[in-house]
mmCIF file of C-alpha atoms and ligand atoms in Angstrom:
data_model
loop_
_atom_site.group_PDB
_atom_site.id
_atom_site.type_symbol
_atom_site.label_atom_id
_atom_site.label_comp_id
_atom_site.label_asym_id
_atom_site.label_seq_id
_atom_site.Cartn_x
_atom_site.Cartn_y
_atom_site.Cartn_z
ATOM 1 C CA MET A 278 -46.711 36.508 -64.571
ATOM 2 C CA ASP A 279 -43.517 35.937 -66.646
ATOM 3 C CA LEU A 280 -41.272 33.165 -65.621
ATOM 4 C CA PRO A 281 -38.157 35.078 -64.201
ATOM 5 C CA LYS A 282 -40.430 37.660 -62.451
ATOM 6 C CA ALA A 283 -42.485 34.856 -60.839
ATOM 7 C CA ILE A 284 -39.424 33.330 -59.335
ATOM 8 C CA HIS A 285 -37.858 36.527 -58.430
ATOM 9 C CA GLU A 286 -40.856 37.799 -56.424
ATOM 10 C CA LEU A 287 -41.166 34.484 -54.465
ATOM 11 C CA GLU A 288 -37.589 34.696 -53.609
ATOM 12 C CA TYR A 289 -37.298 38.184 -52.716
ATOM 13 C CA GLY A 290 -40.723 39.789 -52.285
ATOM 14 C CA HIS A 291 -42.051 42.927 -53.801
ATOM 15 C CA GLY A 292 -40.314 46.257 -53.585
ATOM 16 C CA SER A 293 -37.293 46.992 -51.487
ATOM 17 C CA ALA A 294 -35.966 46.112 -48.053
ATOM 18 C CA TYR A 295 -35.575 49.672 -47.278
ATOM 19 C CA GLY A 296 -38.185 52.339 -46.851
ATOM 20 C CA PRO A 297 -38.023 56.194 -46.171
ATOM 21 C CA GLU A 298 -36.493 55.723 -42.796
ATOM 22 C CA GLU A 299 -33.244 54.350 -44.512
ATOM 23 C CA GLU A 300 -33.239 56.821 -47.186
ATOM 24 C CA ALA A 301 -33.337 59.547 -44.676
ATOM 25 C CA ALA A 302 -30.709 57.978 -42.586
ATOM 26 C CA LEU A 303 -28.415 57.549 -45.559
ATOM 27 C CA SER A 304 -28.855 61.057 -46.531
ATOM 28 C CA GLU A 305 -27.672 62.341 -43.370
ATOM 29 C CA VAL A 306 -24.535 59.989 -43.393
ATOM 30 C CA LEU A 307 -23.720 61.350 -46.987
ATOM 31 C CA ARG A 308 -23.815 64.848 -45.809
ATOM 32 C CA ALA A 309 -21.116 63.822 -43.123
ATOM 33 C CA SER A 310 -18.973 62.457 -45.954
ATOM 34 C CA ALA A 311 -19.801 58.848 -45.019
ATOM 35 C CA PRO A 312 -16.881 57.704 -43.120
ATOM 36 C CA SER A 313 -15.730 54.266 -42.307
ATOM 37 C CA CYS A 314 -16.467 53.185 -38.623
ATOM 38 C CA GLY A 315 -17.606 56.593 -37.379
ATOM 39 C CA PRO A 316 -20.152 57.750 -34.943
ATOM 40 C CA LYS A 317 -23.125 55.719 -36.519
ATOM 41 C CA VAL A 318 -21.068 52.530 -36.271
ATOM 42 C CA LYS A 319 -20.473 53.258 -32.391
ATOM 43 C CA LYS A 320 -24.317 53.785 -32.156
ATOM 44 C CA PHE A 321 -25.279 50.742 -33.920
ATOM 45 C CA GLU A 322 -22.874 48.546 -31.958
ATOM 46 C CA GLU A 323 -24.552 49.904 -28.757
ATOM 47 C CA ALA A 324 -27.946 49.497 -29.878
ATOM 48 C CA PHE A 325 -27.564 45.978 -31.438
ATOM 49 C CA ALA A 326 -25.856 44.909 -28.048
ATOM 50 C CA ALA A 327 -28.518 46.314 -25.976
ATOM 51 C CA TYR A 328 -31.165 44.558 -28.337
ATOM 52 C CA CYS A 329 -29.452 41.213 -27.538
ATOM 53 C CA ASP A 330 -28.732 42.102 -23.899
ATOM 54 C CA ALA A 331 -24.953 41.738 -24.645
ATOM 55 C CA ARG A 332 -22.336 43.835 -23.160
ATOM 56 C CA TYR A 333 -20.207 44.622 -26.319
ATOM 57 C CA GLY A 334 -21.227 44.821 -29.920
ATOM 58 C CA LEU A 335 -18.602 45.086 -32.737
ATOM 59 C CA ALA A 336 -19.607 45.709 -36.280
ATOM 60 C CA VAL A 337 -17.823 44.129 -39.097
ATOM 61 C CA THR A 338 -18.007 43.814 -42.948
ATOM 62 C CA SER A 339 -19.768 40.369 -42.763
ATOM 63 C CA ALA A 340 -20.546 37.310 -40.590
ATOM 64 C CA THR A 341 -17.482 35.492 -42.452
ATOM 65 C CA ALA A 342 -15.225 38.187 -41.167
ATOM 66 C CA GLY A 343 -16.857 38.068 -37.761
ATOM 67 C CA LEU A 344 -16.258 34.391 -37.370
ATOM 68 C CA GLU A 345 -12.585 34.762 -38.353
ATOM 69 C CA LEU A 346 -12.264 37.458 -35.534
ATOM 70 C CA ALA A 347 -13.999 35.040 -33.284
ATOM 71 C CA ILE A 348 -11.622 32.254 -33.947
ATOM 72 C CA ILE A 349 -8.615 34.510 -33.390
ATOM 73 C CA ALA A 350 -10.100 35.667 -30.078
ATOM 74 C CA ALA A 351 -10.250 31.833 -29.152
ATOM 75 C CA ARG A 352 -6.526 31.848 -30.071
ATOM 76 C CA VAL A 353 -7.221 28.871 -32.364
ATOM 77 C CA GLY A 354 -4.257 27.791 -34.495
ATOM 78 C CA PRO A 355 -2.596 24.970 -36.142
ATOM 79 C CA GLY A 356 -2.815 21.648 -33.957
ATOM 80 C CA ASP A 357 -6.071 22.786 -32.467
ATOM 81 C CA GLU A 358 -9.449 21.145 -33.411
ATOM 82 C CA VAL A 359 -12.817 23.062 -33.706
ATOM 83 C CA ILE A 360 -16.156 21.366 -33.449
ATOM 84 C CA THR A 361 -18.970 22.494 -35.629
ATOM 85 C CA THR A 362 -21.994 21.244 -37.731
ATOM 86 C CA PRO A 363 -21.755 19.954 -41.231
ATOM 87 C CA ILE A 364 -25.217 21.665 -42.020
ATOM 88 C CA SER A 365 -24.131 25.339 -42.329
ATOM 89 C CA TRP A 366 -23.023 27.853 -44.806
ATOM 90 C CA ILE A 367 -19.184 27.014 -45.419
ATOM 91 C CA SER A 368 -18.184 30.306 -43.624
ATOM 92 C CA THR A 369 -18.724 28.634 -40.401
ATOM 93 C CA ALA A 370 -16.108 25.918 -40.722
ATOM 94 C CA ASN A 371 -13.803 27.994 -42.917
ATOM 95 C CA ALA A 372 -13.291 30.370 -40.004
ATOM 96 C CA ALA A 373 -11.436 27.550 -38.221
ATOM 97 C CA ALA A 374 -9.774 26.003 -41.418
ATOM 98 C CA ALA A 375 -8.280 29.444 -42.353
ATOM 99 C CA GLN A 376 -6.397 29.783 -39.005
ATOM 100 C CA GLY A 377 -5.090 26.402 -39.762
ATOM 101 C CA ALA A 378 -7.146 24.291 -37.320
ATOM 102 C CA SER A 379 -8.737 20.882 -38.023
ATOM 103 C CA VAL A 380 -12.416 20.953 -38.302
ATOM 104 C CA VAL A 381 -14.398 18.202 -36.560
ATOM 105 C CA PHE A 382 -17.928 17.818 -37.753
ATOM 106 C CA ALA A 383 -20.332 16.710 -34.996
ATOM 107 C CA ASP A 384 -23.780 15.129 -36.217
ATOM 108 C CA VAL A 385 -27.129 16.754 -35.917
ATOM 109 C CA ASN A 386 -30.505 16.206 -34.184
ATOM 110 C CA PRO A 387 -32.734 14.742 -36.986
ATOM 111 C CA ARG A 388 -35.773 16.822 -35.925
ATOM 112 C CA THR A 389 -34.131 20.433 -35.622
ATOM 113 C CA LEU A 390 -31.103 19.661 -37.675
ATOM 114 C CA ASN A 391 -29.157 21.629 -35.210
ATOM 115 C CA LEU A 392 -26.058 20.196 -33.470
ATOM 116 C CA ASP A 393 -26.618 17.116 -31.389
ATOM 117 C CA PRO A 394 -25.026 17.820 -27.852
ATOM 118 C CA ALA A 395 -24.236 14.225 -27.253
ATOM 119 C CA SER A 396 -22.342 14.164 -30.628
ATOM 120 C CA VAL A 397 -20.521 17.249 -29.872
ATOM 121 C CA ALA A 398 -19.604 15.706 -26.359
ATOM 122 C CA ALA A 399 -18.468 12.580 -28.048
ATOM 123 C CA LYS A 400 -16.074 14.644 -30.446
ATOM 124 C CA ILE A 401 -14.303 16.506 -27.914
ATOM 125 C CA THR A 402 -10.572 15.753 -27.634
ATOM 126 C CA ASP A 403 -7.723 17.300 -25.457
ATOM 127 C CA ARG A 404 -6.976 19.484 -28.575
ATOM 128 C CA THR A 405 -10.634 20.803 -28.887
ATOM 129 C CA LYS A 406 -10.293 24.720 -28.589
ATOM 130 C CA ALA A 407 -13.700 25.913 -29.598
ATOM 131 C CA ILE A 408 -17.139 24.860 -30.729
ATOM 132 C CA ILE A 409 -19.013 26.810 -33.279
ATOM 133 C CA VAL A 410 -22.710 26.420 -32.876
ATOM 134 C CA VAL A 411 -25.241 27.320 -35.737
ATOM 135 C CA HIS A 412 -28.690 28.428 -34.900
ATOM 136 C CA LEU A 413 -29.996 26.758 -37.908
ATOM 137 C CA TYR A 414 -32.799 28.320 -40.017
ATOM 138 C CA GLY A 415 -33.424 30.685 -37.075
ATOM 139 C CA GLN A 416 -33.828 27.995 -34.433
ATOM 140 C CA CYS A 417 -31.207 28.264 -31.510
ATOM 141 C CA CYS A 418 -29.447 25.044 -30.513
ATOM 142 C CA ASP A 419 -29.920 23.221 -27.262
ATOM 143 C CA MET A 420 -27.423 25.289 -25.521
ATOM 144 C CA ASP A 421 -27.596 24.061 -21.984
ATOM 145 C CA PRO A 422 -25.943 20.786 -22.525
ATOM 146 C CA ILE A 423 -23.490 22.178 -24.903
ATOM 147 C CA MET A 424 -22.335 24.995 -22.461
ATOM 148 C CA ASN A 425 -22.143 22.538 -19.641
ATOM 149 C CA VAL A 426 -19.702 20.222 -21.430
ATOM 150 C CA ALA A 427 -17.875 23.392 -22.841
ATOM 151 C CA ARG A 428 -17.554 24.945 -19.359
ATOM 152 C CA GLU A 429 -16.241 21.727 -17.811
ATOM 153 C CA ARG A 430 -13.478 21.271 -20.597
ATOM 154 C CA GLY A 431 -12.562 25.035 -20.801
ATOM 155 C CA ILE A 432 -13.720 25.269 -24.562
ATOM 156 C CA LEU A 433 -14.819 28.447 -25.875
ATOM 157 C CA VAL A 434 -18.272 28.690 -27.439
ATOM 158 C CA ILE A 435 -18.957 30.734 -30.748
ATOM 159 C CA GLU A 436 -22.592 31.078 -31.945
ATOM 160 C CA ASP A 437 -23.086 31.507 -35.654
ATOM 161 C CA CYS A 438 -26.206 33.607 -35.248
ATOM 162 C CA ALA A 439 -26.423 34.445 -39.122
ATOM 163 C CA HIS A 440 -29.926 33.053 -39.282
ATOM 164 C CA ALA A 441 -31.011 34.130 -35.777
ATOM 165 C CA ALA A 442 -31.085 37.746 -35.317
ATOM 166 C CA GLY A 443 -33.920 38.255 -32.670
ATOM 167 C CA GLY A 444 -34.010 34.398 -32.082
ATOM 168 C CA GLU A 445 -34.387 33.268 -28.521
ATOM 169 C CA TYR A 446 -33.534 30.367 -26.361
ATOM 170 C CA LYS A 447 -35.102 30.018 -22.877
ATOM 171 C CA GLY A 448 -36.056 33.674 -23.086
ATOM 172 C CA ARG A 449 -32.447 34.761 -23.869
ATOM 173 C CA ARG A 450 -31.465 36.201 -27.164
ATOM 174 C CA ALA A 451 -29.053 34.512 -29.539
ATOM 175 C CA GLY A 452 -25.694 36.073 -29.294
ATOM 176 C CA THR A 453 -25.764 35.847 -25.493
ATOM 177 C CA LEU A 454 -25.686 32.195 -25.025
ATOM 178 C CA GLY A 455 -22.127 31.286 -25.705
ATOM 179 C CA ASP A 456 -18.935 33.474 -25.377
ATOM 180 C CA ILE A 457 -19.256 34.983 -28.766
ATOM 181 C CA GLY A 458 -22.015 35.640 -31.165
ATOM 182 C CA VAL A 459 -21.648 36.429 -34.770
ATOM 183 C CA PHE A 460 -24.480 37.801 -37.091
ATOM 184 C CA SER A 461 -25.047 38.664 -40.615
ATOM 185 C CA PHE A 462 -26.560 41.453 -42.283
ATOM 186 C CA HIS A 463 -26.076 40.028 -45.817
ATOM 187 C CA GLN A 464 -29.115 40.872 -48.205
ATOM 188 C CA GLN A 465 -30.729 37.651 -47.749
ATOM 189 C CA LYS A 466 -30.693 37.672 -43.862
ATOM 190 C CA ASN A 467 -33.442 38.778 -41.405
ATOM 191 C CA MET A 468 -32.106 42.388 -41.236
ATOM 192 C CA VAL A 469 -29.743 43.743 -43.760
ATOM 193 C CA THR A 470 -27.272 46.736 -44.169
ATOM 194 C CA LEU A 471 -26.648 47.455 -47.926
ATOM 195 C CA GLY A 472 -26.004 44.109 -49.176
ATOM 196 C CA GLU A 473 -23.142 43.017 -46.709
ATOM 197 C CA GLY A 474 -22.381 43.529 -43.038
ATOM 198 C CA GLY A 475 -22.029 41.647 -39.874
ATOM 199 C CA MET A 476 -22.137 42.315 -36.028
ATOM 200 C CA ILE A 477 -20.192 40.397 -33.343
ATOM 201 C CA THR A 478 -21.408 40.137 -29.598
ATOM 202 C CA THR A 479 -19.806 39.258 -26.261
ATOM 203 C CA ALA A 480 -20.010 39.700 -22.660
ATOM 204 C CA ARG A 481 -16.047 39.326 -22.167
ATOM 205 C CA LYS A 482 -13.959 42.462 -22.310
ATOM 206 C CA ASP A 483 -10.783 40.516 -23.146
ATOM 207 C CA LEU A 484 -12.395 38.894 -26.140
ATOM 208 C CA TYR A 485 -13.860 42.157 -27.351
ATOM 209 C CA GLU A 486 -10.591 43.967 -27.146
ATOM 210 C CA ARG A 487 -8.763 41.389 -29.068
ATOM 211 C CA MET A 488 -11.346 41.289 -31.671
ATOM 212 C CA LEU A 489 -11.559 45.174 -31.923
ATOM 213 C CA SER A 490 -7.742 45.187 -32.377
ATOM 214 C CA PHE A 491 -7.779 42.575 -34.952
ATOM 215 C CA ARG A 492 -10.759 44.261 -36.887
ATOM 216 C CA SER A 493 -8.391 47.162 -37.478
ATOM 217 C CA LEU A 494 -4.987 45.755 -38.311
ATOM 218 C CA CYS A 495 -4.020 45.598 -34.684
ATOM 219 C CA CYS A 496 -2.958 49.188 -34.745
ATOM 220 C CA LEU A 497 -1.572 50.058 -31.410
ATOM 221 C CA THR A 498 -2.663 53.860 -31.739
ATOM 222 C CA TYR A 499 -6.420 53.052 -32.383
ATOM 223 C CA ASP A 500 -8.498 53.018 -29.186
ATOM 224 C CA PRO A 501 -11.867 51.454 -28.407
ATOM 225 C CA LYS A 502 -13.672 54.786 -28.761
ATOM 226 C CA GLY A 503 -12.391 55.093 -32.220
ATOM 227 C CA LYS A 504 -10.012 58.040 -31.404
ATOM 228 C CA TYR A 505 -6.029 57.941 -31.882
ATOM 229 C CA LEU A 506 -4.497 57.680 -28.435
ATOM 230 C CA PRO A 507 -1.807 59.901 -27.104
ATOM 231 C CA ILE A 508 1.379 58.190 -27.824
ATOM 232 C CA ASP A 509 3.343 56.848 -25.169
ATOM 233 C CA GLU A 510 7.061 57.566 -26.540
ATOM 234 C CA SER A 511 8.637 55.022 -24.574
ATOM 235 C CA LYS A 512 6.761 52.192 -26.309
ATOM 236 C CA GLN A 513 7.615 53.550 -29.688
ATOM 237 C CA PRO A 514 10.024 51.463 -31.700
ATOM 238 C CA MET A 515 11.076 54.527 -33.573
ATOM 239 C CA GLY A 516 11.686 56.783 -30.621
ATOM 240 C CA LYS A 517 9.962 60.230 -31.002
ATOM 241 C CA ARG A 518 8.921 60.200 -34.479
ATOM 242 C CA TYR A 519 5.549 59.140 -33.419
ATOM 243 C CA TRP A 520 3.794 60.231 -36.660
ATOM 244 C CA TYR A 521 4.071 56.544 -37.771
ATOM 245 C CA LEU A 522 1.559 54.166 -36.762
ATOM 246 C CA ASP A 523 2.730 51.035 -34.947
ATOM 247 C CA PHE A 524 0.998 47.684 -35.167
ATOM 248 C CA ASP A 525 0.862 44.765 -32.429
ATOM 249 C CA ASP A 526 0.024 41.787 -34.671
ATOM 250 C CA VAL A 527 -1.003 40.675 -38.140
ATOM 251 C CA GLY A 528 -4.719 41.937 -38.404
ATOM 252 C CA PHE A 529 -7.411 42.652 -40.768
ATOM 253 C CA ASN A 530 -9.494 45.504 -42.111
ATOM 254 C CA PHE A 531 -12.990 44.292 -41.300
ATOM 255 C CA ARG A 532 -14.381 47.691 -40.439
ATOM 256 C CA MET A 533 -18.202 48.477 -41.109
ATOM 257 C CA THR A 534 -18.960 51.917 -42.784
ATOM 258 C CA ASP A 535 -21.174 54.481 -41.235
ATOM 259 C CA ALA A 536 -23.535 54.186 -44.208
ATOM 260 C CA GLN A 537 -23.997 50.519 -43.279
ATOM 261 C CA ALA A 538 -24.436 51.235 -39.686
ATOM 262 C CA ALA A 539 -27.026 54.100 -40.182
ATOM 263 C CA ILE A 540 -29.162 51.687 -42.356
ATOM 264 C CA GLY A 541 -28.682 48.813 -39.630
ATOM 265 C CA LEU A 542 -30.087 51.353 -36.925
ATOM 266 C CA GLU A 543 -33.327 51.647 -38.983
ATOM 267 C CA GLN A 544 -33.389 47.988 -39.743
ATOM 268 C CA LEU A 545 -32.976 46.877 -36.166
ATOM 269 C CA LYS A 546 -36.178 48.978 -35.386
ATOM 270 C CA LYS A 547 -38.006 46.855 -37.672
ATOM 271 C CA LEU A 548 -36.295 43.515 -37.047
ATOM 272 C CA ASP A 549 -39.166 42.265 -34.560
ATOM 273 C CA GLY A 550 -41.682 43.306 -37.367
ATOM 274 C CA PHE A 551 -39.636 41.546 -39.946
ATOM 275 C CA ASN A 552 -39.557 38.545 -37.673
ATOM 276 C CA ALA A 553 -43.237 38.613 -36.744
ATOM 277 C CA ARG A 554 -44.123 38.535 -40.592
ATOM 278 C CA ARG A 555 -41.798 35.458 -41.173
ATOM 279 C CA ILE A 556 -43.400 33.580 -38.073
ATOM 280 C CA GLU A 557 -46.723 34.329 -39.623
ATOM 281 C CA ILE A 558 -45.787 32.916 -43.100
ATOM 282 C CA ALA A 559 -44.219 29.865 -41.339
ATOM 283 C CA ASN A 560 -47.539 29.312 -39.532
ATOM 284 C CA GLN A 561 -49.664 29.611 -42.833
ATOM 285 C CA TYR A 562 -47.163 27.249 -44.479
ATOM 286 C CA CYS A 563 -47.802 24.803 -41.732
ATOM 287 C CA GLU A 564 -51.605 25.090 -41.814
ATOM 288 C CA ARG A 565 -51.726 24.768 -45.662
ATOM 289 C CA LEU A 566 -49.146 21.793 -45.857
ATOM 290 C CA ARG A 567 -50.401 19.662 -42.948
ATOM 291 C CA GLY A 568 -51.256 16.109 -43.728
ATOM 292 C CA ILE A 569 -49.440 15.723 -46.889
ATOM 293 C CA HIS A 570 -48.097 12.234 -47.162
ATOM 294 C CA GLY A 571 -44.386 11.959 -46.853
ATOM 295 C CA LEU A 572 -43.761 15.790 -46.169
ATOM 296 C CA THR A 573 -42.383 16.534 -42.808
ATOM 297 C CA LEU A 574 -42.958 20.058 -41.641
ATOM 298 C CA PRO A 575 -40.442 21.845 -39.334
ATOM 299 C CA TYR A 576 -40.103 20.992 -35.728
ATOM 300 C CA VAL A 577 -40.019 23.991 -33.366
ATOM 301 C CA SER A 578 -38.591 23.259 -29.801
ATOM 302 C CA PRO A 579 -40.615 24.790 -26.998
ATOM 303 C CA ASP A 580 -37.418 26.180 -25.590
ATOM 304 C CA VAL A 581 -36.961 28.660 -28.508
ATOM 305 C CA LYS A 582 -38.326 31.683 -30.547
ATOM 306 C CA HIS A 583 -37.824 30.534 -34.007
ATOM 307 C CA VAL A 584 -37.301 33.475 -36.604
ATOM 308 C CA PHE A 585 -37.499 31.530 -39.704
ATOM 309 C CA HIS A 586 -34.738 32.690 -41.726
ATOM 310 C CA ILE A 587 -35.504 29.511 -43.721
ATOM 311 C CA TYR A 588 -38.622 27.302 -43.686
ATOM 312 C CA CYS A 589 -37.295 23.880 -44.394
ATOM 313 C CA VAL A 590 -39.568 20.728 -45.032
ATOM 314 C CA LEU A 591 -38.294 17.089 -45.158
ATOM 315 C CA VAL A 592 -39.278 15.134 -48.508
ATOM 316 C CA GLU A 593 -39.529 11.685 -46.969
ATOM 317 C CA PRO A 594 -39.379 8.312 -49.091
ATOM 318 C CA GLU A 595 -43.065 8.112 -48.829
ATOM 319 C CA PHE A 596 -43.504 11.262 -50.754
ATOM 320 C CA ARG A 597 -44.522 10.685 -54.535
ATOM 321 C CA LEU A 598 -41.280 12.235 -55.786
ATOM 322 C CA ASN A 599 -37.688 12.036 -54.454
ATOM 323 C CA LYS A 600 -36.009 15.429 -53.263
ATOM 324 C CA GLU A 601 -34.163 16.178 -56.496
ATOM 325 C CA ASP A 602 -37.428 15.600 -58.631
ATOM 326 C CA PHE A 603 -39.455 17.493 -56.285
ATOM 327 C CA MET A 604 -37.183 20.531 -56.395
ATOM 328 C CA TRP A 605 -36.991 20.310 -60.226
ATOM 329 C CA GLU A 606 -40.756 20.041 -60.691
ATOM 330 C CA MET A 607 -41.274 22.920 -58.446
ATOM 331 C CA TYR A 608 -38.775 25.109 -60.361
ATOM 332 C CA THR A 609 -39.688 24.016 -64.186
ATOM 333 C CA GLY A 610 -43.147 23.093 -63.467
ATOM 334 C CA LYS A 611 -44.461 25.517 -60.946
ATOM 335 C CA ARG A 612 -42.210 28.489 -61.346
ATOM 336 C CA VAL A 613 -41.061 28.086 -57.563
ATOM 337 C CA LYS A 614 -37.480 28.338 -57.022
ATOM 338 C CA VAL A 615 -36.909 25.935 -53.807
ATOM 339 C CA TRP A 616 -33.667 25.683 -52.353
ATOM 340 C CA SER A 617 -31.631 23.091 -50.232
ATOM 341 C CA HIS A 618 -29.573 24.670 -47.237
ATOM 342 C CA TYR A 619 -26.978 23.339 -47.539
ATOM 343 C CA MET A 620 -24.706 20.816 -48.899
ATOM 344 C CA PRO A 621 -23.037 19.207 -45.999
ATOM 345 C CA ILE A 622 -19.686 21.054 -45.532
ATOM 346 C CA HIS A 623 -17.619 17.866 -45.231
ATOM 347 C CA LEU A 624 -18.900 16.682 -48.517
ATOM 348 C CA THR A 625 -17.922 19.920 -50.326
ATOM 349 C CA THR A 626 -14.884 19.684 -52.656
ATOM 350 C CA ALA A 627 -12.729 21.978 -50.458
ATOM 351 C CA TYR A 628 -13.376 19.666 -47.414
ATOM 352 C CA ARG A 629 -13.040 16.420 -49.176
ATOM 353 C CA ARG A 630 -9.566 17.856 -50.215
ATOM 354 C CA ARG A 631 -8.957 18.341 -46.623
ATOM 355 C CA GLY A 632 -9.431 14.488 -45.923
ATOM 356 C CA HIS A 633 -13.161 14.623 -44.995
ATOM 357 C CA GLN A 634 -15.535 11.951 -46.308
ATOM 358 C CA GLU A 635 -18.907 10.267 -46.178
ATOM 359 C CA GLY A 636 -19.675 8.538 -42.988
ATOM 360 C CA GLU A 637 -18.440 11.348 -40.604
ATOM 361 C CA CYS A 638 -22.100 12.501 -39.957
ATOM 362 C CA PRO A 639 -24.586 9.847 -40.854
ATOM 363 C CA VAL A 640 -27.675 11.658 -39.652
ATOM 364 C CA ALA A 641 -26.836 14.621 -41.375
ATOM 365 C CA GLU A 642 -25.947 12.904 -44.569
ATOM 366 C CA ALA A 643 -29.415 11.095 -44.444
ATOM 367 C CA LEU A 644 -31.082 14.405 -43.878
ATOM 368 C CA PHE A 645 -29.343 15.965 -47.039
ATOM 369 C CA HIS A 646 -31.561 13.406 -49.135
ATOM 370 C CA LYS A 647 -34.642 15.131 -47.621
ATOM 371 C CA TYR A 648 -34.486 18.708 -46.792
ATOM 372 C CA VAL A 649 -35.962 21.507 -49.050
ATOM 373 C CA SER A 650 -36.386 25.099 -48.317
ATOM 374 C CA LEU A 651 -39.395 26.845 -49.446
ATOM 375 C CA PRO A 652 -39.426 30.611 -50.225
ATOM 376 C CA ILE A 653 -39.873 32.912 -47.183
ATOM 377 C CA HIS A 654 -39.398 36.536 -47.035
ATOM 378 C CA PRO A 655 -41.186 39.389 -44.881
ATOM 379 C CA ARG A 656 -42.500 41.000 -48.174
ATOM 380 C CA MET A 657 -43.835 37.685 -49.637
ATOM 381 C CA THR A 658 -47.579 38.267 -50.616
ATOM 382 C CA GLU A 659 -50.425 36.123 -49.741
ATOM 383 C CA GLY A 660 -50.888 35.242 -53.487
ATOM 384 C CA SER A 661 -47.255 33.903 -53.248
ATOM 385 C CA ILE A 662 -47.827 31.758 -50.116
ATOM 386 C CA ALA A 663 -50.885 30.065 -51.769
ATOM 387 C CA HIS A 664 -49.002 29.684 -54.940
ATOM 388 C CA VAL A 665 -46.131 27.661 -53.230
ATOM 389 C CA THR A 666 -48.606 25.505 -51.257
ATOM 390 C CA ASP A 667 -50.910 24.832 -54.018
ATOM 391 C CA SER A 668 -47.998 23.671 -56.156
ATOM 392 C CA ILE A 669 -46.691 21.469 -53.547
ATOM 393 C CA ARG A 670 -50.246 19.892 -53.125
ATOM 394 C CA GLU A 671 -50.459 19.216 -56.747
ATOM 395 C CA LEU A 672 -47.094 17.638 -56.720
ATOM 396 C CA ALA A 673 -48.167 15.448 -53.866
HETATM 397 C C1 PLP B 57 -24.942 34.005 -44.209
HETATM 398 C C2 PLP B 57 -24.041 32.989 -43.356
HETATM 399 C C3 PLP B 57 -22.975 33.137 -42.958
HETATM 400 C C4 PLP B 57 -22.054 34.335 -43.863
HETATM 401 O O1 PLP B 57 -22.478 35.551 -43.592
HETATM 402 P P1 PLP B 57 -21.820 36.618 -44.537
HETATM 403 O O2 PLP B 57 -22.295 38.000 -43.701
HETATM 404 O O3 PLP B 57 -22.449 36.615 -45.836
HETATM 405 O O4 PLP B 57 -20.432 36.659 -44.323
HETATM 406 C C5 PLP B 57 -22.425 32.444 -42.031
HETATM 407 N N1 PLP B 57 -23.011 31.452 -41.399
HETATM 408 C C6 PLP B 57 -24.413 31.274 -41.791
HETATM 409 C C7 PLP B 57 -25.125 30.095 -41.032
HETATM 410 C C8 PLP B 57 -24.988 31.853 -42.939
HETATM 411 O O5 PLP B 57 -26.190 31.749 -43.323
#
């Protein structure tokens, strides 16, 4: 194995994320001229919502776009505060910041690295408009206490489910635990739609309709079934010249294409299988890495089905190497690209510039010196898994 190939295969597995099913689905869409937001998108939205047991699905271009629509549905704007976690991909906080809101970072639970409900409760003020929880690494947050305090205070809860397609909390699927769920189908996520893609779920008609409108530029003449409505002439600012489209607000183009949706329909059928393989790999990691001095393996709450988007270990001070040296030795010495998800958002340059700093979330900041993600992927081979775990044992 030459070096780059070994690293690539560990990160992305062998072969393609797609099979003959996706190829056939894509050919069908090509023969129909591959429209934007056509019948396949509608079908995918319905199938994904049904899978989660959500009332509505709304397909979008990415989870970053979906989070932005969710924040707009929550009517968040300047002067409002949005509470979220520092341990996430930056998109989570950006959704609130982009609408001019203040981002308030709550601290995390040291075992799950998910938002700590007590810290969330402590950071609520009269200005708190929304909470964005992240089901980190594929494990759902402890939602009951968060929903209780949010309901009491009339705060909208958005779930960032980018890691958690198919994940569960107390038997209910991610995306149905708060008011709005947002999923990612980016190429690295648990199911994928041609490199980019996302889905929003909700049970609330008012939120769905607002997001539907903003997904497509708030065009007044576009109805939920994707057809142009008969024009109400009395509402046309330009009288009877109704061949002009009119707009209700300043919206976006976040529409998914039928090509992505056709792939998404096939990937959704495979999602449980992909997740089962991820869980199997995680179990193998746990078995093979158990008992290593100074290495803490992931904690899985009995309340959840963890779908292991990421397998994260903690490199404790007792380990022979510190986190940075461990990562470097794995990469240069063992040809294993480990990662660290993520730099706490409040410590990024973008958020320091907005006035954030060390000390806001002491638990998350301490964890940052420990957490390392090992490669995990449904197409990972037994040889790759053994190579990763043998390498860690050698370094320990
Ligand atoms: C990937 C990711 C996103 C953004 O998803 P995109 O589809 O790439 O925009 C948001 N939040 C988390 C936690 C993610 O991992």
